[in-house]
mmCIF file of C-alpha atoms in Angstrom:
data_model
loop_
_atom_site.group_PDB
_atom_site.id
_atom_site.type_symbol
_atom_site.label_atom_id
_atom_site.label_comp_id
_atom_site.label_asym_id
_atom_site.label_seq_id
_atom_site.Cartn_x
_atom_site.Cartn_y
_atom_site.Cartn_z
ATOM 1 C CA UNK U 1 130.176 4.225 -290.078
ATOM 2 C CA UNK U 2 126.410 4.152 -289.694
ATOM 3 C CA UNK U 3 124.863 7.444 -290.797
ATOM 4 C CA UNK U 4 121.222 6.639 -290.045
ATOM 5 C CA UNK U 5 119.099 3.913 -288.480
ATOM 6 C CA UNK U 6 115.537 3.316 -289.582
ATOM 7 C CA UNK U 7 112.958 0.995 -288.104
ATOM 8 C CA UNK U 8 110.015 0.150 -290.327
ATOM 9 C CA UNK U 9 106.685 -1.239 -289.051
ATOM 10 C CA UNK U 10 108.367 -3.338 -286.382
ATOM 11 C CA UNK U 11 106.360 -5.836 -284.364
ATOM 12 C CA UNK U 12 107.850 -7.965 -281.616
ATOM 13 C CA UNK U 13 106.261 -10.953 -279.972
ATOM 14 C CA UNK U 14 107.616 -12.577 -276.819
ATOM 15 C CA UNK U 15 105.981 -15.923 -276.262
ATOM 16 C CA UNK U 16 102.238 -15.447 -276.621
ATOM 17 C CA UNK U 17 102.305 -11.706 -276.060
ATOM 18 C CA UNK U 18 102.524 -9.135 -278.840
ATOM 19 C CA UNK U 19 104.581 -6.341 -277.256
ATOM 20 C CA UNK U 20 104.003 -3.783 -279.973
ATOM 21 C CA UNK U 21 103.369 -3.543 -283.690
ATOM 22 C CA UNK U 22 103.659 -0.966 -286.436
ATOM 23 C CA UNK U 23 106.542 0.811 -284.740
ATOM 24 C CA UNK U 24 108.582 3.204 -286.881
ATOM 25 C CA UNK U 25 111.553 5.323 -286.008
ATOM 26 C CA UNK U 26 114.243 7.341 -287.780
ATOM 27 C CA UNK U 27 117.548 8.361 -286.297
ATOM 28 C CA UNK U 28 120.248 10.433 -287.987
ATOM 29 C CA UNK U 29 123.945 10.536 -287.129
ATOM 30 C CA UNK U 30 124.564 12.903 -284.242
ATOM 31 C CA UNK U 31 121.230 12.384 -282.550
ATOM 32 C CA UNK U 32 119.789 10.276 -279.767
ATOM 33 C CA UNK U 33 116.526 8.444 -279.277
ATOM 34 C CA UNK U 34 115.056 7.831 -275.813
ATOM 35 C CA UNK U 35 112.744 4.816 -275.586
ATOM 36 C CA UNK U 36 110.130 5.175 -272.871
ATOM 37 C CA UNK U 37 107.299 2.956 -271.734
ATOM 38 C CA UNK U 38 106.083 0.937 -268.784
ATOM 39 C CA UNK U 39 107.996 -2.074 -267.437
ATOM 40 C CA UNK U 40 107.586 -4.954 -269.860
ATOM 41 C CA UNK U 41 106.462 -2.746 -272.733
ATOM 42 C CA UNK U 42 109.268 -4.022 -274.959
ATOM 43 C CA UNK U 43 112.043 -1.420 -274.716
ATOM 44 C CA UNK U 44 114.747 -4.024 -274.072
ATOM 45 C CA UNK U 45 113.309 -6.329 -276.742
ATOM 46 C CA UNK U 46 113.416 -3.489 -279.267
ATOM 47 C CA UNK U 47 117.085 -2.844 -278.462
ATOM 48 C CA UNK U 48 117.853 -6.554 -278.824
ATOM 49 C CA UNK U 49 115.977 -6.694 -282.122
ATOM 50 C CA UNK U 50 117.990 -3.736 -283.455
ATOM 51 C CA UNK U 51 121.163 -5.566 -282.379
ATOM 52 C CA UNK U 52 119.967 -8.668 -284.237
ATOM 53 C CA UNK U 53 119.708 -10.885 -281.149
ATOM 54 C CA UNK U 54 115.997 -11.498 -281.597
ATOM 55 C CA UNK U 55 114.023 -11.596 -284.792
ATOM 56 C CA UNK U 56 111.048 -9.239 -284.976
ATOM 57 C CA UNK U 57 107.687 -10.760 -285.820
ATOM 58 C CA UNK U 58 107.498 -8.379 -288.751
ATOM 59 C CA UNK U 59 109.206 -5.236 -290.009
ATOM 60 C CA UNK U 60 112.870 -4.514 -290.479
ATOM 61 C CA UNK U 61 115.723 -2.324 -289.259
ATOM 62 C CA UNK U 62 117.908 -0.581 -291.845
ATOM 63 C CA UNK U 63 121.411 0.740 -291.247
ATOM 64 C CA UNK U 64 122.378 3.465 -293.726
ATOM 65 C CA UNK U 65 126.090 3.748 -294.404
ATOM 66 C CA UNK U 66 126.949 0.103 -293.662
ATOM 67 C CA UNK U 67 127.333 -2.565 -296.342
ATOM 68 C CA UNK U 68 124.483 -4.579 -294.829
ATOM 69 C CA UNK U 69 122.803 -5.208 -291.506
ATOM 70 C CA UNK U 70 125.134 -8.092 -290.659
ATOM 71 C CA UNK U 71 128.250 -5.968 -291.069
ATOM 72 C CA UNK U 72 126.676 -3.099 -289.133
ATOM 73 C CA UNK U 73 125.833 -5.415 -286.256
ATOM 74 C CA UNK U 74 129.226 -7.103 -286.206
ATOM 75 C CA UNK U 75 131.293 -3.928 -286.385
ATOM 76 C CA UNK U 76 129.276 -0.835 -285.520
ATOM 77 C CA UNK U 77 126.941 -1.648 -282.615
ATOM 78 C CA UNK U 78 127.443 -1.548 -278.862
ATOM 79 C CA UNK U 79 124.711 -3.206 -276.838
ATOM 80 C CA UNK U 80 124.946 -2.531 -273.129
ATOM 81 C CA UNK U 81 122.391 -3.696 -270.612
ATOM 82 C CA UNK U 82 122.417 -4.981 -267.054
ATOM 83 C CA UNK U 83 123.651 -8.373 -268.282
ATOM 84 C CA UNK U 84 127.078 -7.054 -269.197
ATOM 85 C CA UNK U 85 128.987 -10.253 -269.912
ATOM 86 C CA UNK U 86 131.624 -9.499 -267.283
ATOM 87 C CA UNK U 87 133.019 -12.628 -265.610
ATOM 88 C CA UNK U 88 133.105 -12.561 -261.820
ATOM 89 C CA UNK U 89 136.286 -14.587 -261.433
ATOM 90 C CA UNK U 90 138.386 -12.404 -263.751
ATOM 91 C CA UNK U 91 140.068 -9.150 -262.848
ATOM 92 C CA UNK U 92 138.643 -5.874 -264.062
ATOM 93 C CA UNK U 93 141.771 -5.356 -266.152
ATOM 94 C CA UNK U 94 141.379 -8.728 -267.932
ATOM 95 C CA UNK U 95 137.762 -7.953 -268.733
ATOM 96 C CA UNK U 96 138.499 -4.408 -269.874
ATOM 97 C CA UNK U 97 141.202 -5.634 -272.241
ATOM 98 C CA UNK U 98 139.142 -8.546 -273.572
ATOM 99 C CA UNK U 99 135.987 -6.541 -274.247
ATOM 100 C CA UNK U 100 138.001 -3.856 -276.026
ATOM 101 C CA UNK U 101 139.949 -6.330 -278.182
ATOM 102 C CA UNK U 102 136.899 -8.457 -278.997
ATOM 103 C CA UNK U 103 134.856 -5.460 -280.126
ATOM 104 C CA UNK U 104 137.607 -4.201 -282.395
ATOM 105 C CA UNK U 105 139.499 -1.672 -280.309
ATOM 106 C CA UNK U 106 141.877 -1.869 -277.414
ATOM 107 C CA UNK U 107 144.733 0.361 -278.543
ATOM 108 C CA UNK U 108 146.772 1.418 -275.508
ATOM 109 C CA UNK U 109 145.819 5.090 -275.700
ATOM 110 C CA UNK U 110 142.118 4.224 -275.833
ATOM 111 C CA UNK U 111 142.458 1.936 -272.816
ATOM 112 C CA UNK U 112 144.243 4.709 -270.925
ATOM 113 C CA UNK U 113 141.559 7.210 -271.870
ATOM 114 C CA UNK U 114 138.779 4.892 -270.669
ATOM 115 C CA UNK U 115 140.599 4.176 -267.399
ATOM 116 C CA UNK U 116 141.112 7.864 -266.761
ATOM 117 C CA UNK U 117 137.669 9.041 -267.770
ATOM 118 C CA UNK U 118 135.748 6.402 -265.849
ATOM 119 C CA UNK U 119 138.162 6.476 -262.889
ATOM 120 C CA UNK U 120 138.824 2.743 -263.207
ATOM 121 C CA UNK U 121 142.449 2.770 -262.046
ATOM 122 C CA UNK U 122 141.734 1.676 -258.431
ATOM 123 C CA UNK U 123 139.495 -1.179 -259.649
ATOM 124 C CA UNK U 124 141.771 -2.772 -262.242
ATOM 125 C CA UNK U 125 143.374 -5.399 -260.030
ATOM 126 C CA UNK U 126 140.101 -6.405 -258.330
ATOM 127 C CA UNK U 127 138.040 -9.417 -259.338
ATOM 128 C CA UNK U 128 134.823 -8.346 -261.025
ATOM 129 C CA UNK U 129 132.680 -10.059 -258.363
ATOM 130 C CA UNK U 130 134.117 -7.668 -255.746
ATOM 131 C CA UNK U 131 132.805 -4.600 -257.583
ATOM 132 C CA UNK U 132 129.625 -2.769 -256.604
ATOM 133 C CA UNK U 133 126.824 -2.457 -259.161
ATOM 134 C CA UNK U 134 127.907 1.079 -260.030
ATOM 135 C CA UNK U 135 131.591 0.167 -260.329
ATOM 136 C CA UNK U 136 130.658 -2.786 -262.497
ATOM 137 C CA UNK U 137 128.590 -0.558 -264.764
ATOM 138 C CA UNK U 138 131.505 1.841 -265.125
ATOM 139 C CA UNK U 139 133.738 -1.064 -266.131
ATOM 140 C CA UNK U 140 131.152 -2.182 -268.704
ATOM 141 C CA UNK U 141 130.836 1.373 -270.032
ATOM 142 C CA UNK U 142 134.567 1.385 -270.766
ATOM 143 C CA UNK U 143 133.963 -0.558 -273.974
ATOM 144 C CA UNK U 144 132.158 2.470 -275.399
ATOM 145 C CA UNK U 145 135.473 4.322 -275.244
ATOM 146 C CA UNK U 146 137.941 1.511 -275.915
ATOM 147 C CA UNK U 147 136.165 0.165 -279.010
ATOM 148 C CA UNK U 148 134.828 2.949 -281.235
ATOM 149 C CA UNK U 149 131.478 1.939 -282.744
ATOM 150 C CA UNK U 150 128.880 4.296 -284.146
ATOM 151 C CA UNK U 151 125.552 3.063 -282.737
ATOM 152 C CA UNK U 152 125.155 2.727 -278.953
ATOM 153 C CA UNK U 153 122.186 0.697 -277.732
ATOM 154 C CA UNK U 154 121.941 1.385 -274.008
ATOM 155 C CA UNK U 155 119.478 -0.313 -271.668
ATOM 156 C CA UNK U 156 118.912 1.785 -268.534
ATOM 157 C CA UNK U 157 122.454 3.162 -268.696
ATOM 158 C CA UNK U 158 121.986 5.526 -265.742
ATOM 159 C CA UNK U 159 120.373 3.084 -263.335
ATOM 160 C CA UNK U 160 123.172 1.995 -260.966
ATOM 161 C CA UNK U 161 125.303 5.139 -261.260
ATOM 162 C CA UNK U 162 125.655 7.883 -258.646
ATOM 163 C CA UNK U 163 125.006 11.541 -259.480
ATOM 164 C CA UNK U 164 128.587 12.404 -260.397
ATOM 165 C CA UNK U 165 128.909 9.352 -262.679
ATOM 166 C CA UNK U 166 125.611 10.173 -264.368
ATOM 167 C CA UNK U 167 127.053 13.520 -265.376
ATOM 168 C CA UNK U 168 130.157 11.731 -266.583
ATOM 169 C CA UNK U 169 128.072 9.371 -268.728
ATOM 170 C CA UNK U 170 126.100 12.345 -270.050
ATOM 171 C CA UNK U 171 129.416 13.855 -271.125
ATOM 172 C CA UNK U 172 130.423 10.595 -272.844
ATOM 173 C CA UNK U 173 127.134 10.442 -274.711
ATOM 174 C CA UNK U 174 127.336 14.094 -275.784
ATOM 175 C CA UNK U 175 130.890 13.573 -277.083
ATOM 176 C CA UNK U 176 129.691 10.542 -279.038
ATOM 177 C CA UNK U 177 126.871 12.520 -280.661
ATOM 178 C CA UNK U 178 129.194 15.431 -281.424
ATOM 179 C CA UNK U 179 131.481 12.964 -283.217
ATOM 180 C CA UNK U 180 128.639 11.810 -285.473
ATOM 181 C CA UNK U 181 127.524 8.826 -283.405
ATOM 182 C CA UNK U 182 124.010 7.583 -282.713
ATOM 183 C CA UNK U 183 122.430 6.545 -279.411
ATOM 184 C CA UNK U 184 119.247 4.626 -278.693
ATOM 185 C CA UNK U 185 118.601 4.304 -274.970
ATOM 186 C CA UNK U 186 115.812 2.675 -272.980
ATOM 187 C CA UNK U 187 115.149 4.934 -270.002
ATOM 188 C CA UNK U 188 112.729 5.667 -267.183
ATOM 189 C CA UNK U 189 114.231 9.036 -266.222
ATOM 190 C CA UNK U 190 114.787 11.593 -268.995
ATOM 191 C CA UNK U 191 118.138 11.310 -270.752
ATOM 192 C CA UNK U 192 120.555 14.073 -269.675
ATOM 193 C CA UNK U 193 121.192 14.961 -273.328
ATOM 194 C CA UNK U 194 118.948 16.300 -276.066
ATOM 195 C CA UNK U 195 117.021 13.355 -277.505
ATOM 196 C CA UNK U 196 113.935 12.497 -279.474
ATOM 197 C CA UNK U 197 111.389 10.468 -277.560
ATOM 198 C CA UNK U 198 109.693 7.240 -278.629
ATOM 199 C CA UNK U 199 106.926 5.641 -276.601
ATOM 200 C CA UNK U 200 107.130 1.848 -276.828
ATOM 201 C CA UNK U 201 104.153 -0.390 -276.166
ATOM 202 C CA UNK U 202 100.674 -0.893 -277.484
ATOM 203 C CA UNK R 1 145.938 -10.160 -282.473
ATOM 204 C CA UNK R 2 143.036 -11.585 -284.448
ATOM 205 C CA UNK R 3 139.590 -11.809 -282.914
ATOM 206 C CA UNK R 4 139.723 -15.608 -283.005
ATOM 207 C CA UNK R 5 142.919 -15.670 -280.946
ATOM 208 C CA UNK R 6 141.495 -13.087 -278.525
ATOM 209 C CA UNK R 7 138.483 -15.319 -277.923
ATOM 210 C CA UNK R 8 140.475 -18.558 -277.698
ATOM 211 C CA UNK R 9 142.817 -17.078 -275.102
ATOM 212 C CA UNK R 10 139.903 -15.812 -273.066
ATOM 213 C CA UNK R 11 138.078 -19.145 -273.183
ATOM 214 C CA UNK R 12 141.227 -20.970 -272.072
ATOM 215 C CA UNK R 13 141.679 -18.430 -269.280
ATOM 216 C CA UNK R 14 138.088 -18.917 -268.166
ATOM 217 C CA UNK R 15 138.426 -22.699 -268.275
ATOM 218 C CA UNK R 16 141.416 -22.535 -265.932
ATOM 219 C CA UNK R 17 139.774 -19.852 -263.810
ATOM 220 C CA UNK R 18 136.616 -21.742 -263.007
ATOM 221 C CA UNK R 19 137.655 -24.672 -260.909
ATOM 222 C CA UNK R 20 141.161 -25.467 -262.054
ATOM 223 C CA UNK R 21 140.737 -26.431 -265.702
ATOM 224 C CA UNK R 22 141.067 -30.175 -266.296
ATOM 225 C CA UNK R 23 141.958 -31.103 -262.703
ATOM 226 C CA UNK R 24 138.449 -32.072 -261.491
ATOM 227 C CA UNK R 25 137.836 -34.153 -264.631
ATOM 228 C CA UNK R 26 141.239 -35.834 -264.186
ATOM 229 C CA UNK R 27 140.367 -36.600 -260.562
ATOM 230 C CA UNK R 28 137.077 -38.123 -261.761
ATOM 231 C CA UNK R 29 138.990 -40.208 -264.281
ATOM 232 C CA UNK R 30 141.430 -41.447 -261.640
ATOM 233 C CA UNK R 31 138.626 -42.247 -259.189
ATOM 234 C CA UNK R 32 136.668 -44.368 -261.704
ATOM 235 C CA UNK R 33 139.842 -46.167 -262.714
ATOM 236 C CA UNK R 34 140.451 -47.015 -259.058
ATOM 237 C CA UNK R 35 136.821 -47.998 -258.427
ATOM 238 C CA UNK R 36 136.767 -50.620 -261.159
ATOM 239 C CA UNK R 37 139.219 -53.025 -259.456
ATOM 240 C CA UNK R 38 137.391 -52.460 -256.162
ATOM 241 C CA UNK R 39 134.062 -53.379 -257.759
ATOM 242 C CA UNK R 40 135.154 -56.144 -260.135
ATOM 243 C CA UNK R 41 138.097 -57.582 -258.189
ATOM 244 C CA UNK R 42 141.761 -56.881 -258.707
ATOM 245 C CA UNK R 43 142.428 -60.109 -260.602
ATOM 246 C CA UNK R 44 144.416 -58.911 -263.633
ATOM 247 C CA UNK R 45 143.189 -61.823 -265.763
ATOM 248 C CA UNK R 46 139.707 -60.455 -265.388
ATOM 249 C CA UNK R 47 140.603 -56.745 -265.674
ATOM 250 C CA UNK R 48 143.060 -56.856 -268.581
ATOM 251 C CA UNK R 49 140.537 -57.804 -271.309
ATOM 252 C CA UNK R 50 138.282 -54.827 -270.475
ATOM 253 C CA UNK R 51 141.033 -52.366 -269.498
ATOM 254 C CA UNK R 52 141.159 -50.585 -272.847
ATOM 255 C CA UNK R 53 137.398 -50.439 -273.215
ATOM 256 C CA UNK R 54 136.955 -49.043 -269.717
ATOM 257 C CA UNK R 55 139.624 -46.371 -270.230
ATOM 258 C CA UNK R 56 137.914 -45.383 -273.472
ATOM 259 C CA UNK R 57 134.404 -45.271 -272.008
ATOM 260 C CA UNK R 58 135.420 -43.344 -268.892
ATOM 261 C CA UNK R 59 137.057 -40.780 -271.195
ATOM 262 C CA UNK R 60 133.676 -40.229 -272.860
ATOM 263 C CA UNK R 61 132.013 -39.785 -269.463
ATOM 264 C CA UNK R 62 134.718 -37.456 -268.140
ATOM 265 C CA UNK R 63 134.356 -35.304 -271.251
ATOM 266 C CA UNK R 64 130.681 -34.826 -270.309
ATOM 267 C CA UNK R 65 131.472 -33.333 -266.926
ATOM 268 C CA UNK R 66 132.065 -29.687 -267.728
ATOM 269 C CA UNK R 67 129.847 -29.536 -270.815
ATOM 270 C CA UNK R 68 126.752 -28.113 -269.174
ATOM 271 C CA UNK R 69 128.533 -24.831 -268.403
ATOM 272 C CA UNK R 70 129.941 -24.414 -271.914
ATOM 273 C CA UNK R 71 127.257 -21.917 -273.003
ATOM 274 C CA UNK R 72 125.126 -21.666 -269.864
ATOM 275 C CA UNK R 73 127.202 -19.048 -268.085
ATOM 276 C CA UNK R 74 127.508 -16.823 -271.164
ATOM 277 C CA UNK R 75 123.780 -17.188 -271.708
ATOM 278 C CA UNK R 76 122.986 -16.061 -268.174
ATOM 279 C CA UNK R 77 125.414 -13.168 -267.750
ATOM 280 C CA UNK R 78 125.068 -11.513 -271.149
ATOM 281 C CA UNK R 79 128.352 -12.899 -272.452
ATOM 282 C CA UNK R 80 126.520 -14.431 -275.387
ATOM 283 C CA UNK R 81 125.124 -10.991 -276.328
ATOM 284 C CA UNK R 82 128.655 -9.644 -276.277
ATOM 285 C CA UNK R 83 129.943 -12.535 -278.405
ATOM 286 C CA UNK R 84 127.111 -12.044 -280.911
ATOM 287 C CA UNK R 85 127.878 -8.342 -281.391
ATOM 288 C CA UNK R 86 131.530 -9.167 -282.080
ATOM 289 C CA UNK R 87 133.288 -9.541 -285.420
ATOM 290 C CA UNK R 88 133.082 -13.337 -285.810
ATOM 291 C CA UNK R 89 130.016 -15.299 -286.939
ATOM 292 C CA UNK R 90 128.362 -17.211 -284.118
ATOM 293 C CA UNK R 91 129.261 -20.542 -285.758
ATOM 294 C CA UNK R 92 132.951 -19.698 -285.461
ATOM 295 C CA UNK R 93 132.490 -18.482 -281.884
ATOM 296 C CA UNK R 94 130.926 -21.850 -281.001
ATOM 297 C CA UNK R 95 133.746 -23.742 -282.720
ATOM 298 C CA UNK R 96 136.350 -21.739 -280.794
ATOM 299 C CA UNK R 97 134.591 -22.422 -277.505
ATOM 300 C CA UNK R 98 134.607 -26.168 -278.251
ATOM 301 C CA UNK R 99 138.243 -26.042 -279.291
ATOM 302 C CA UNK R 100 139.080 -24.383 -275.974
ATOM 303 C CA UNK R 101 136.995 -27.038 -274.199
ATOM 304 C CA UNK R 102 139.142 -29.704 -275.889
ATOM 305 C CA UNK R 103 142.453 -27.968 -275.177
ATOM 306 C CA UNK R 104 141.625 -27.297 -271.526
ATOM 307 C CA UNK R 105 139.721 -30.506 -270.748
ATOM 308 C CA UNK R 106 139.688 -33.193 -273.417
ATOM 309 C CA UNK R 107 143.363 -33.221 -274.351
ATOM 310 C CA UNK R 108 144.653 -33.538 -270.755
ATOM 311 C CA UNK R 109 142.138 -36.357 -270.198
ATOM 312 C CA UNK R 110 143.387 -38.035 -273.374
ATOM 313 C CA UNK R 111 146.903 -38.000 -271.924
ATOM 314 C CA UNK R 112 145.555 -39.845 -268.891
ATOM 315 C CA UNK R 113 143.772 -42.522 -270.953
ATOM 316 C CA UNK R 114 146.802 -44.715 -271.815
ATOM 317 C CA UNK R 115 148.021 -44.459 -268.225
ATOM 318 C CA UNK R 116 144.681 -45.679 -266.893
ATOM 319 C CA UNK R 117 144.498 -48.507 -269.436
ATOM 320 C CA UNK R 118 148.008 -49.742 -268.655
ATOM 321 C CA UNK R 119 147.369 -49.537 -264.904
ATOM 322 C CA UNK R 120 144.297 -51.750 -265.397
ATOM 323 C CA UNK R 121 146.453 -54.312 -267.215
ATOM 324 C CA UNK R 122 146.415 -53.363 -270.896
ATOM 325 C CA UNK R 123 149.477 -54.192 -272.986
ATOM 326 C CA UNK R 124 151.846 -51.223 -272.886
ATOM 327 C CA UNK R 125 152.436 -51.583 -276.621
ATOM 328 C CA UNK R 126 148.870 -50.352 -277.132
ATOM 329 C CA UNK R 127 149.561 -47.054 -275.345
ATOM 330 C CA UNK R 128 150.377 -44.973 -278.472
ATOM 331 C CA UNK R 129 147.195 -46.072 -280.246
ATOM 332 C CA UNK R 130 145.131 -45.439 -277.111
ATOM 333 C CA UNK R 131 146.581 -41.934 -276.890
ATOM 334 C CA UNK R 132 145.857 -41.233 -280.568
ATOM 335 C CA UNK R 133 142.279 -42.497 -280.310
ATOM 336 C CA UNK R 134 141.735 -40.559 -277.089
ATOM 337 C CA UNK R 135 143.034 -37.286 -278.511
ATOM 338 C CA UNK R 136 140.885 -37.557 -281.646
ATOM 339 C CA UNK R 137 137.883 -38.901 -279.753
ATOM 340 C CA UNK R 138 137.996 -36.157 -277.132
ATOM 341 C CA UNK R 139 137.846 -33.588 -279.925
ATOM 342 C CA UNK R 140 134.682 -35.246 -281.253
ATOM 343 C CA UNK R 141 133.239 -35.395 -277.724
ATOM 344 C CA UNK R 142 133.864 -31.656 -277.245
ATOM 345 C CA UNK R 143 132.120 -30.645 -280.490
ATOM 346 C CA UNK R 144 129.229 -33.124 -280.237
ATOM 347 C CA UNK R 145 128.878 -32.193 -276.570
ATOM 348 C CA UNK R 146 128.614 -28.558 -277.574
ATOM 349 C CA UNK R 147 125.390 -29.364 -279.438
ATOM 350 C CA UNK R 148 123.902 -30.803 -276.273
ATOM 351 C CA UNK R 149 125.105 -27.857 -274.189
ATOM 352 C CA UNK R 150 123.551 -25.373 -276.624
ATOM 353 C CA UNK R 151 120.266 -27.296 -276.883
ATOM 354 C CA UNK R 152 119.957 -27.435 -273.091
ATOM 355 C CA UNK R 153 120.293 -23.654 -272.704
ATOM 356 C CA UNK R 154 117.665 -22.217 -270.436
ATOM 357 C CA UNK R 155 116.475 -25.626 -269.249
ATOM 358 C CA UNK R 156 116.397 -26.442 -265.577
ATOM 359 C CA UNK R 157 118.650 -29.340 -264.595
ATOM 360 C CA UNK R 158 120.577 -28.745 -267.786
ATOM 361 C CA UNK R 159 123.387 -31.110 -266.780
ATOM 362 C CA UNK R 160 121.238 -34.238 -266.925
ATOM 363 C CA UNK R 161 119.607 -33.056 -270.124
ATOM 364 C CA UNK R 162 123.016 -32.556 -271.733
ATOM 365 C CA UNK R 163 123.994 -36.116 -270.830
ATOM 366 C CA UNK R 164 120.704 -37.491 -272.189
ATOM 367 C CA UNK R 165 121.127 -35.634 -275.490
ATOM 368 C CA UNK R 166 124.815 -36.223 -275.924
ATOM 369 C CA UNK R 167 125.460 -39.818 -274.848
ATOM 370 C CA UNK R 168 123.560 -41.366 -277.798
ATOM 371 C CA UNK R 169 125.546 -39.096 -280.121
ATOM 372 C CA UNK R 170 128.756 -40.375 -278.540
ATOM 373 C CA UNK R 171 127.998 -43.910 -279.823
ATOM 374 C CA UNK R 172 129.682 -43.688 -283.249
ATOM 375 C CA UNK R 173 133.050 -42.385 -282.000
ATOM 376 C CA UNK R 174 132.987 -44.806 -279.063
ATOM 377 C CA UNK R 175 132.317 -47.698 -281.458
ATOM 378 C CA UNK R 176 135.020 -46.674 -283.945
ATOM 379 C CA UNK R 177 137.598 -46.058 -281.240
ATOM 380 C CA UNK R 178 136.717 -49.239 -279.397
ATOM 381 C CA UNK R 179 136.947 -51.259 -282.606
ATOM 382 C CA UNK R 180 140.354 -49.771 -283.393
ATOM 383 C CA UNK R 181 141.671 -50.611 -279.927
ATOM 384 C CA UNK R 182 140.346 -54.183 -279.900
ATOM 385 C CA UNK R 183 141.614 -54.863 -283.398
ATOM 386 C CA UNK R 184 145.027 -53.674 -282.263
ATOM 387 C CA UNK R 185 144.828 -55.795 -279.098
ATOM 388 C CA UNK R 186 144.119 -58.866 -281.276
ATOM 389 C CA UNK R 187 147.138 -57.970 -283.412
ATOM 390 C CA UNK R 188 145.266 -57.070 -286.588
ATOM 391 C CA UNK R 189 146.144 -53.355 -286.534
ATOM 392 C CA UNK R 190 143.977 -50.494 -285.404
ATOM 393 C CA UNK R 191 144.743 -47.981 -288.116
ATOM 394 C CA UNK R 192 141.509 -48.444 -290.072
ATOM 395 C CA UNK R 193 139.435 -47.879 -286.945
ATOM 396 C CA UNK R 194 141.456 -44.782 -286.120
ATOM 397 C CA UNK R 195 140.810 -43.516 -289.657
ATOM 398 C CA UNK R 196 137.073 -44.012 -289.262
ATOM 399 C CA UNK R 197 137.189 -42.221 -285.922
ATOM 400 C CA UNK R 198 139.152 -39.351 -287.469
ATOM 401 C CA UNK R 199 136.716 -39.049 -290.350
ATOM 402 C CA UNK R 200 133.767 -38.962 -288.026
ATOM 403 C CA UNK R 201 135.524 -36.375 -285.857
ATOM 404 C CA UNK R 202 136.228 -34.175 -288.868
ATOM 405 C CA UNK R 203 132.569 -34.254 -289.818
ATOM 406 C CA UNK R 204 131.602 -33.386 -286.242
ATOM 407 C CA UNK R 205 134.036 -30.459 -286.132
ATOM 408 C CA UNK R 206 132.758 -29.161 -289.466
ATOM 409 C CA UNK R 207 129.022 -29.576 -288.928
ATOM 410 C CA UNK R 208 128.239 -29.257 -285.240
ATOM 411 C CA UNK R 209 129.031 -25.494 -285.024
ATOM 412 C CA UNK R 210 126.045 -24.922 -287.347
ATOM 413 C CA UNK R 211 123.760 -26.758 -284.938
ATOM 414 C CA UNK R 212 125.268 -25.055 -281.876
ATOM 415 C CA UNK R 213 124.843 -21.576 -283.342
ATOM 416 C CA UNK R 214 121.255 -22.288 -284.339
ATOM 417 C CA UNK R 215 120.478 -23.577 -280.850
ATOM 418 C CA UNK R 216 122.094 -20.510 -279.220
ATOM 419 C CA UNK R 217 120.117 -18.127 -281.441
ATOM 420 C CA UNK R 218 116.966 -20.010 -280.617
ATOM 421 C CA UNK R 219 117.661 -19.804 -276.884
ATOM 422 C CA UNK R 220 118.197 -16.030 -277.072
ATOM 423 C CA UNK R 221 115.107 -15.225 -279.114
#
């Protein structure tokens, strides 16, 4: 379990451009952080740096409660953006089961809970390429339920969802925080849950 | 089920899902084997001496065919992000992907190699050695090819780039395998060549995942 995430004097460079520098943040278990900023200000890059996919130019991210950053990233982090890793030629059920098992979950009761909560039952036998953007997002969100991990890194999680599903996701996020989880989300609209704000960009 | 098995099963499923697994590569293999007599004449005296070498070389080329998509699709659709936030180190993920590439593509092609060689006029007594060399060689081609596929990530016209990177690296296994087969054809035994090929393949399997993982990380950052 991760009990706190701390970013210390982070700077990220993409190509020639320095996106931001000297960025600090602190996040305790049970709370959420909303990253705001203009398009291209580095919100997605910050999420990817926290997940360990890109190396920051300087600074470091610390995960309290995990043996080290590598273990935290391999076992305790969900990263969910618009590139969701779902394969178009596979059925929604195959993808649901794979993502759950790969990320360290996938027990039958968790799968059932995700299917029920996200109303995935009618989609399960369809190929992923037949799903709409919102349906696809719901399928990707299922991994948050099927594989329990403490830190959720969400990139524009609300974007393709309709109003009812946004409320559903808000409920999911609130449950996660109530259970001692942490959420860092890049957003344009305010998050539907109580969250600290962090402006990204120089 | 362990994470490694979960990933291997998925990769095999994906390999069969996108375009019928080894079938296109097998069709390519059959077509080249048929083209050779059309181009060089069907005189068996002329074909038989090169039959083994041609079967061996076409195997190397056929193994190239599906390499460019080995990491490309995962890189584009976020699959690589998902694999990197999973429980296995990226080096092991790369090794599993190459193993699946061999199981779904290289090994079926290796089964076709002795058939092609014998059809072109090779001595049927050579078939077991051809099969052994092809199975081991295809494993080396899959892992070495993975380096090229990872290095070409994000490049336009990645397929050609993969071939340009990988074909020079295919030289050692092609030489060892070819030497084993010709030594056997001359009656002096091909076991030493097969041993060299196996040793080289072992080194490739052990070392190339390090290069693949580094190239994937570099492409993402």
